[in-house]
XYZ file of C-alpha atoms in Angstrom:
566
model
C 13.118 75.074 -13.746
C 14.785 75.860 -10.446
C 18.510 76.502 -10.236
C 20.631 73.413 -9.700
C 23.023 73.176 -6.773
C 26.633 73.087 -8.064
C 27.369 69.571 -6.818
C 24.222 68.185 -8.424
C 23.984 69.946 -11.766
C 23.003 67.733 -14.674
C 26.520 67.748 -16.129
C 27.976 66.672 -12.774
C 25.396 63.893 -12.409
C 26.027 62.623 -15.927
C 29.753 62.393 -15.233
C 29.172 60.836 -11.799
C 26.917 58.054 -13.042
C 28.119 57.435 -16.609
C 30.171 54.379 -15.678
C 27.238 52.785 -13.837
C 24.954 53.437 -16.797
C 27.501 52.001 -19.239
C 27.884 48.878 -17.139
C 24.119 48.487 -16.838
C 23.793 48.755 -20.609
C 26.433 46.049 -20.979
C 24.703 43.855 -18.382
C 21.327 43.843 -20.123
C 23.127 42.535 -23.196
C 25.424 39.959 -21.574
C 22.762 38.742 -19.054
C 25.546 37.742 -16.653
C 25.418 38.593 -12.941
C 26.062 42.241 -12.142
C 24.882 44.721 -9.560
C 26.273 48.058 -8.354
C 24.308 47.747 -5.110
C 25.761 45.365 -2.484
C 23.189 42.917 -1.124
C 25.052 42.237 2.137
C 23.978 44.452 5.078
C 27.542 44.841 6.409
C 28.576 46.539 3.152
C 26.802 49.675 4.367
C 29.147 50.378 7.266
C 29.463 49.256 10.854
C 26.712 51.605 11.996
C 24.534 51.152 8.914
C 22.002 48.851 10.522
C 21.744 50.938 13.692
C 21.481 54.184 11.725
C 18.759 52.732 9.526
C 16.824 51.523 12.543
C 17.096 54.935 14.201
C 15.921 56.672 11.024
C 12.910 54.352 10.863
C 12.049 54.950 14.516
C 12.159 58.695 13.918
C 9.453 58.314 11.263
C 7.006 56.559 13.568
C 4.214 58.476 15.248
C 4.689 61.652 13.225
C 3.520 63.383 10.057
C 5.560 62.473 6.995
C 7.042 65.651 5.536
C 7.124 66.267 1.785
C 8.351 69.819 1.306
C 6.366 71.771 -1.257
C 4.131 68.816 -2.110
C 0.548 69.555 -3.172
C -1.837 69.073 -0.268
C -5.041 70.158 1.393
C -3.707 70.078 4.943
C -5.216 66.719 5.838
C -3.184 63.654 6.778
C -4.036 60.084 5.838
C -2.553 56.860 7.097
C -3.426 53.748 9.023
C -0.572 51.352 8.276
C -0.065 48.667 10.918
C 2.950 46.411 11.079
C 2.375 42.674 10.593
C 4.879 42.387 13.439
C 2.473 43.994 15.884
C 4.009 47.442 16.354
C 2.288 50.745 15.705
C 3.558 52.975 12.919
C 1.295 55.976 13.402
C 2.531 57.861 10.334
C 0.346 60.452 8.627
C 0.917 61.295 4.950
C -0.107 64.518 3.178
C -3.377 64.218 1.334
C -4.140 65.988 -1.934
C -7.106 65.946 -4.265
C -6.589 64.401 -7.722
C -7.055 67.751 -9.476
C -4.230 69.341 -7.491
C -1.895 66.397 -8.050
C -2.523 66.242 -11.794
C -2.086 69.993 -12.147
C 1.247 69.898 -10.337
C 2.535 67.007 -12.438
C 1.423 68.645 -15.679
C 3.093 71.917 -14.740
C 6.404 70.121 -14.095
C 6.401 68.223 -17.414
C 7.962 70.573 -19.986
C 11.426 70.996 -18.499
C 11.799 67.282 -17.822
C 10.635 66.329 -21.315
C 13.185 68.739 -22.817
C 16.076 67.465 -20.678
C 16.874 64.513 -22.918
C 17.653 60.841 -22.221
C 21.165 61.325 -20.808
C 20.138 63.932 -18.244
C 17.076 61.966 -17.184
C 19.070 58.767 -16.782
C 21.666 60.551 -14.657
C 19.032 62.038 -12.370
C 17.357 58.638 -12.010
C 20.688 57.043 -11.100
C 21.286 59.730 -8.482
C 17.864 58.948 -6.981
C 18.770 55.264 -6.852
C 22.186 56.034 -5.339
C 20.618 58.026 -2.508
C 18.012 55.321 -1.932
C 20.776 52.722 -1.862
C 22.688 54.648 0.814
C 19.583 54.337 3.023
C 18.938 50.648 2.353
C 18.761 49.758 6.060
C 16.094 52.401 6.608
C 14.157 51.048 3.643
C 14.525 47.526 5.023
C 12.701 48.516 8.212
C 10.048 50.338 6.195
C 9.482 47.318 3.949
C 9.586 44.850 6.843
C 6.961 46.673 8.889
C 4.539 47.260 6.023
C 4.806 43.939 4.177
C 5.736 41.375 6.816
C 8.957 40.355 5.103
C 11.632 39.225 7.529
C 14.425 41.772 7.918
C 16.982 39.901 5.807
C 14.576 39.575 2.911
C 13.251 43.120 3.342
C 16.814 44.417 3.151
C 17.675 42.529 -0.031
C 14.388 42.434 -1.928
C 13.179 45.821 -0.702
C 16.595 47.426 -1.047
C 19.424 46.463 -3.432
C 17.383 44.003 -5.510
C 14.607 46.551 -6.001
C 17.214 49.161 -6.863
C 18.657 46.738 -9.433
C 15.252 46.480 -11.085
C 14.957 50.271 -11.146
C 18.389 50.653 -12.712
C 17.600 47.926 -15.217
C 14.532 49.899 -16.323
C 16.626 53.062 -16.692
C 19.149 51.208 -18.841
C 16.447 49.864 -21.160
C 14.818 53.295 -21.289
C 18.091 54.960 -22.266
C 18.853 52.305 -24.884
C 15.443 52.621 -26.534
C 15.401 56.424 -26.506
C 18.827 56.597 -28.125
C 18.226 53.880 -30.703
C 17.571 56.519 -33.352
C 20.035 59.364 -33.923
C 19.069 62.881 -32.953
C 19.768 64.025 -36.509
C 20.457 62.339 -39.829
C 21.281 63.507 -43.327
C 19.333 61.828 -46.124
C 20.540 61.803 -49.738
C 18.699 60.085 -52.572
C 20.454 59.921 -55.972
C 18.416 61.190 -58.934
C 20.521 60.010 -61.842
C 21.668 62.988 -63.874
C 19.699 65.399 -61.754
C 20.801 66.838 -58.430
C 20.212 64.422 -55.564
C 17.376 64.947 -53.098
C 18.869 66.029 -49.808
C 17.157 66.419 -46.463
C 18.004 66.784 -42.820
C 15.861 64.730 -40.466
C 15.575 65.191 -36.706
C 14.100 62.640 -34.308
C 12.729 63.817 -30.973
C 11.659 61.634 -28.044
C 8.214 62.759 -26.876
C 7.032 61.411 -23.502
C 3.491 60.061 -23.245
C 2.267 62.125 -20.283
C 1.422 61.552 -16.636
C 2.298 58.091 -15.325
C 0.386 56.454 -12.469
C 2.084 53.829 -10.325
C -0.350 51.750 -8.238
C 1.709 50.005 -5.591
C 1.183 46.608 -3.990
C 1.152 45.470 -0.358
C 3.826 42.762 -0.547
C 6.686 44.223 -2.626
C 6.142 47.988 -2.866
C 9.680 48.802 -4.026
C 10.619 45.649 -5.939
C 7.402 45.725 -7.953
C 7.166 49.516 -7.965
C 10.609 50.621 -9.104
C 10.532 49.145 -12.636
C 7.488 51.178 -13.654
C 8.476 54.253 -11.667
C 11.939 54.529 -13.208
C 10.889 53.392 -16.680
C 8.347 56.222 -16.809
C 10.562 58.842 -15.206
C 13.578 58.022 -17.400
C 11.441 58.353 -20.533
C 10.356 61.860 -19.566
C 7.028 61.281 -17.858
C 6.033 62.759 -14.488
C 4.990 60.017 -12.046
C 2.153 59.930 -9.540
C 2.834 57.247 -6.926
C -0.309 55.717 -5.382
C 0.879 53.238 -2.735
C -1.158 50.421 -1.270
C -2.785 51.791 1.918
C -1.018 49.118 3.988
C 2.421 49.797 2.454
C 2.807 53.544 2.011
C 6.079 54.202 3.819
C 8.585 52.577 1.399
C 7.164 54.456 -1.580
C 6.688 57.684 0.397
C 10.411 57.592 1.245
C 11.118 56.991 -2.446
C 9.008 59.992 -3.444
C 10.745 62.191 -0.870
C 14.226 61.261 -2.121
C 13.205 61.640 -5.779
C 11.833 65.112 -5.126
C 15.027 66.134 -3.322
C 17.215 64.952 -6.192
C 15.043 66.603 -8.828
C 15.157 69.913 -6.980
C 18.929 69.680 -6.466
C 19.371 69.058 -10.205
C 17.279 72.116 -11.127
C 14.041 70.351 -12.042
C 10.581 70.745 -10.575
C 10.142 68.350 -7.620
C 6.495 67.899 -8.577
C 7.665 65.551 -11.324
C 7.131 62.869 -8.640
C 4.124 63.147 -6.332
C 2.436 60.944 -3.744
C -1.263 60.025 -3.770
C -1.795 58.651 -0.282
C -5.273 57.467 0.667
C -7.278 55.830 3.404
C -7.948 52.118 2.952
C -11.213 51.669 1.098
C -10.822 54.888 -0.876
C -11.383 54.838 -4.626
C -8.676 57.304 -5.617
C -6.906 54.697 -7.767
C -10.032 54.231 -9.871
C -10.513 57.987 -10.134
C -6.951 58.637 -11.207
C -6.757 55.693 -13.603
C -9.399 57.083 -15.949
C -8.211 60.698 -15.928
C -7.484 61.796 -19.498
C -4.123 63.221 -18.420
C -2.934 59.787 -17.225
C -1.221 58.060 -20.151
C 0.713 55.297 -18.379
C -0.337 52.952 -15.564
C 1.765 50.367 -13.734
C -0.125 48.007 -11.462
C 0.609 44.950 -9.343
C -2.215 43.242 -7.475
C -5.458 41.336 -7.841
C -6.759 40.058 -11.145
C -10.111 41.760 -10.606
C -8.687 45.277 -10.427
C -6.052 44.549 -13.054
C -8.779 43.472 -15.464
C -10.768 46.590 -14.566
C -7.806 48.784 -15.417
C -7.237 47.053 -18.741
C -10.933 47.395 -19.611
C -11.547 50.948 -18.403
C -8.300 52.955 -18.568
C -8.448 53.019 -22.357
C -6.617 56.346 -22.618
C -3.478 54.841 -21.031
C -0.847 52.227 -21.718
C -1.536 49.768 -18.880
C 1.146 47.429 -17.523
C -0.277 44.825 -15.153
C 0.983 41.993 -12.999
C -1.962 40.029 -11.639
C -2.641 36.628 -10.076
C -1.443 33.274 -11.346
C -1.006 29.632 -10.406
C 2.636 28.533 -10.445
C 3.283 24.864 -11.122
C 6.115 22.402 -10.489
C 6.311 19.098 -12.399
C 8.184 16.327 -10.554
C 9.123 13.619 -13.058
C 12.486 12.356 -11.773
C 15.644 13.629 -10.085
C 19.247 12.655 -9.495
C 19.363 14.719 -6.285
C 16.299 13.826 -4.237
C 17.481 15.477 -1.036
C 18.493 18.647 -2.887
C 15.131 18.780 -4.660
C 13.213 18.463 -1.384
C 15.331 21.119 0.331
C 14.920 23.518 -2.593
C 11.160 23.040 -2.732
C 10.779 23.311 1.043
C 12.518 26.687 1.031
C 10.592 27.902 -2.022
C 7.252 27.046 -0.401
C 8.228 28.613 2.928
C 9.990 31.841 1.928
C 7.937 34.865 3.035
C 5.038 32.547 3.901
C 4.361 31.888 0.224
C 3.334 35.532 -0.262
C 5.278 35.945 -3.487
C 3.742 36.031 -6.942
C 6.385 33.471 -7.945
C 5.852 30.975 -5.093
C 5.042 27.475 -6.414
C 1.483 26.431 -5.645
C 0.844 23.123 -7.415
C 3.310 20.234 -7.319
C 2.355 17.681 -9.976
C 3.513 14.191 -8.991
C 2.830 11.044 -11.076
C 0.935 8.240 -9.353
C 3.294 5.865 -11.123
C 6.159 7.100 -8.949
C 9.259 9.257 -9.247
C 12.686 7.748 -10.084
C 15.383 9.257 -7.850
C 18.969 8.680 -6.808
C 17.502 7.092 -3.669
C 15.317 4.659 -5.571
C 11.768 4.820 -6.853
C 9.549 7.046 -4.714
C 5.770 6.738 -4.705
C 3.465 9.750 -4.690
C 2.810 9.266 -0.966
C 6.522 9.003 -0.222
C 7.365 12.180 -2.112
C 4.608 14.077 -0.328
C 5.606 12.750 3.092
C 9.278 13.503 2.480
C 8.508 17.034 1.319
C 6.377 17.615 4.406
C 9.270 16.367 6.542
C 11.688 18.697 4.732
C 9.438 21.685 5.449
C 9.129 20.669 9.097
C 12.892 20.287 9.334
C 13.480 23.714 7.840
C 10.961 25.411 10.132
C 11.224 23.317 13.276
C 12.947 26.044 15.293
C 10.737 29.097 15.822
C 13.551 31.643 15.546
C 14.727 30.189 12.255
C 11.148 29.798 11.034
C 10.392 33.464 11.723
C 13.488 34.517 9.756
C 12.328 32.471 6.751
C 8.573 32.992 6.931
C 8.329 36.634 7.911
C 4.786 37.559 8.944
C 1.358 37.156 7.370
C 0.714 40.327 5.408
C -3.067 40.679 5.628
C -6.260 39.058 6.986
C -7.055 37.390 3.647
C -3.865 35.340 3.731
C -4.471 34.415 7.377
C -7.995 33.270 6.542
C -6.691 30.910 3.865
C -4.368 29.267 6.388
C -7.362 28.795 8.690
C -9.348 27.240 5.854
C -6.463 24.913 5.003
C -6.064 23.874 8.646
C -9.767 23.065 8.756
C -9.550 20.798 5.710
C -11.563 23.063 3.415
C -9.048 22.632 0.582
C -8.590 18.879 1.028
C -6.659 16.288 2.997
C -3.632 17.721 4.767
C -0.198 16.225 4.316
C 1.175 19.001 6.514
C -0.903 21.234 8.749
C 0.083 24.861 9.324
C 1.175 25.822 12.802
C 1.512 29.046 14.733
C 5.071 30.331 15.111
C 6.056 32.685 17.905
C 8.646 35.237 16.864
C 11.229 35.694 19.633
C 11.821 39.302 18.573
C 8.222 40.287 17.797
C 5.748 38.308 19.954
C 2.856 40.201 18.361
C 3.704 39.005 14.847
C 1.265 36.793 12.945
C 3.396 33.920 11.636
C 2.204 30.620 10.138
C 4.030 27.698 8.570
C 2.898 26.379 5.162
C 0.045 23.951 4.658
C 0.602 21.128 2.174
C -2.663 19.726 0.789
C -3.029 16.395 -1.013
C -5.089 16.556 -4.194
C -6.110 14.362 -7.120
C -6.100 15.822 -10.625
C -9.025 13.576 -11.601
C -11.369 14.773 -8.838
C -13.481 17.827 -9.781
C -13.603 19.240 -6.244
C -9.835 18.998 -5.925
C -9.336 20.638 -9.314
C -11.574 23.534 -8.310
C -9.357 24.095 -5.272
C -5.895 23.848 -6.805
C -6.663 25.551 -10.119
C -7.567 28.777 -8.320
C -4.806 30.984 -6.938
C -4.416 30.372 -3.209
C -2.082 33.238 -2.330
C -0.080 32.589 0.811
C 1.335 29.546 2.599
C -0.896 26.894 1.010
C 0.382 24.478 -1.638
C -1.084 21.390 -3.297
C 0.619 18.065 -3.936
C -1.401 16.941 -6.957
C -1.450 13.289 -7.997
C -1.508 12.963 -11.788
C -1.755 9.895 -14.015
C 1.767 10.215 -15.420
C 4.356 12.764 -16.508
C 2.608 13.383 -19.818
C -0.554 14.329 -17.947
C 1.504 16.606 -15.704
C 2.993 18.444 -18.685
C -0.444 18.991 -20.193
C -1.861 20.180 -16.865
C 1.015 22.632 -16.611
C 0.249 23.940 -20.086
C -3.474 24.247 -19.373
C -2.958 25.929 -16.004
C -0.705 28.611 -17.474
C -2.998 29.260 -20.422
C -6.169 29.490 -18.342
C -5.019 30.793 -14.964
C -1.729 32.446 -15.810
C 1.602 31.959 -14.041
C 4.634 34.054 -13.224
C 6.944 31.051 -13.226
C 7.090 27.278 -13.621
C 9.584 24.656 -12.523
C 10.288 20.997 -13.185
C 12.523 18.120 -12.171
C 13.560 15.474 -14.671
C 16.600 13.513 -15.773
C 14.970 12.616 -19.100
C 15.952 14.601 -22.177
C 12.635 13.658 -23.784
C 10.634 14.936 -20.825
C 12.732 18.086 -20.643
C 12.020 18.790 -24.313
C 8.287 18.324 -23.703
C 8.410 20.667 -20.705
C 10.270 23.360 -22.639
C 7.806 23.067 -25.524
C 4.859 23.414 -23.129
C 6.421 26.431 -21.402
C 7.114 28.197 -24.693
C 3.649 27.375 -25.968
C 1.913 28.644 -22.833
C 4.261 31.601 -22.358
C 5.854 31.008 -18.963
C 9.486 31.056 -17.845
C 10.739 27.637 -16.755
C 13.335 26.631 -14.142
C 14.747 23.119 -14.417
C 16.256 20.910 -11.710
C 16.897 23.556 -9.079
C 18.620 21.868 -6.158
C 21.053 24.499 -4.886
C 20.960 28.161 -3.951
C 18.712 29.321 -6.813
C 14.955 29.051 -6.259
C 11.962 29.133 -8.577
C 10.518 32.178 -6.832
C 13.617 34.357 -7.221
C 14.829 36.242 -10.296
C 17.946 38.341 -10.864
C 17.798 41.773 -12.486
C 19.847 42.291 -15.658
C 19.608 38.543 -16.354
C 16.212 36.981 -15.573
C 12.896 38.234 -16.883
C 10.167 38.537 -14.254
C 7.025 37.416 -16.059
C 6.672 37.199 -19.802
C 3.585 39.176 -20.757
C 2.526 36.073 -22.693
C -0.058 34.577 -20.315
C -2.937 35.937 -18.205
C -0.811 36.582 -15.087
C 0.890 39.656 -16.572
C 0.864 41.661 -19.780
C 4.501 42.760 -19.464
C 7.874 41.649 -18.131
C 10.559 43.142 -15.877
C 12.439 44.145 -17.839
C 12.672 44.116 -21.589
C 12.497 46.681 -24.353
C 8.736 46.292 -24.622
C 8.361 47.427 -21.001
C 9.813 50.862 -21.780
C 9.502 51.534 -25.518
C 5.834 52.526 -25.503
C 6.299 55.059 -22.695
C 7.421 57.581 -25.314
C 7.005 58.137 -29.022
C 9.503 59.456 -31.548
C 8.428 62.439 -33.617
C 10.287 63.424 -36.782
C 10.965 66.874 -38.201
C 12.496 67.020 -41.700
C 13.580 69.782 -43.996
C 15.513 70.211 -47.251
C 19.221 70.857 -46.999
């Protein structure tokens, strides 16, 4: 290990961050709101936004420096902003053998450091990332297409919350057993049997994080910090279109590790050209014992089937469903759904896709509403929310990739069914080159096979289906079937009936999906809060794990016992 700088020695870091760790440990038990990272941009100083923007601009058009990082001298890159600006950043390239060797060499000192030291170092990494949240916001915005406000919150403090949450769970699980215990077994008249038993946390090995295009930090930090806090070196393989946010993370992590006297190669970057197969190569390396992945079902299934030497944590595709039975706040329901369908152009794994509406009508505080009326009113609510281009751009962000754009074209052309609301092109006042589209709302019939084929497949992006069903009972069963067969990250429902609510809860528990009921205010089905809400369940095909619970961290290490007579 290298020598630690005095201000960043392990003992100093433990003292500096102990209160934050203690409060995080309390939060994962209470499940109440808590965050040490302010989510309001102005909390980061009067010049915070300008400083972050300047830091981002300084990164553009230049090689990305990672001091001492393994590399072969080549640079890889090719990110382009969904907002139409050039990034032109080149990242150091390294062959898998060199990366694995560096990570393996760095392992021993980190494994021996213990849970408290590792947690403190992880919290220092998060603290330094947090101080640069405006810089990260620009990096996230211009690689994912999130609007700046969302990129700041979701890509910054909220992602940092999820990282801290993982550290708290990791610390709790590693310290569940004592380091040492005395064991005494009475033997009647004979001398008792006495032993001393020691319990050592043993990390699994190299961890591989495979990042996603849409939420590189929010989806990446749970696995990254869960693995690092449990003693495993981490190889970060970003999505080729969203390298910068995770490259910045790697740079900061390496700086903190070096300052604390550890090998910086405990965290390395595996940048690649788009179309490369380095993720597949790395995933089946025998040294790789942990894999975290967010992305398509096809590659997630491949990882689960082929990376047999590793513990694989996947978040894949799903079809999120909303059941509309009845409501006592019709306007609030429409406004909530309109925002949920529009936020980030529907490019969230938790965005509702299918709205199940009984043909028999929906009782509301404004009278009985027919299927057609509900659909028309929802379309009007979306149009009202997004009628002004400047406001629409701030809500929608930009289309992240050509596949999402193609689905909006297909929807506009009627390929998915009759349109209740056609998508339109939005011109961003700030970024005229941005690709921005409003949501499409498609009418569908649950009893028509062609319609079912369309809405029962994930349609990632700004396309949702208003599905006519026979009655509420049929809607509940379709919800259950959809989750079981297609998977879902979330589900939602509106009802004033206790009987219907009980049926919905039973279906959600049976199918294994988290359920939000009667959201009409400032909480939306596609948002979850760290330390309180679970993201996913691991109980349906959309994901095999959840952010964050004990199961997400406990298998990233094993406990080995040494015992001897006293």
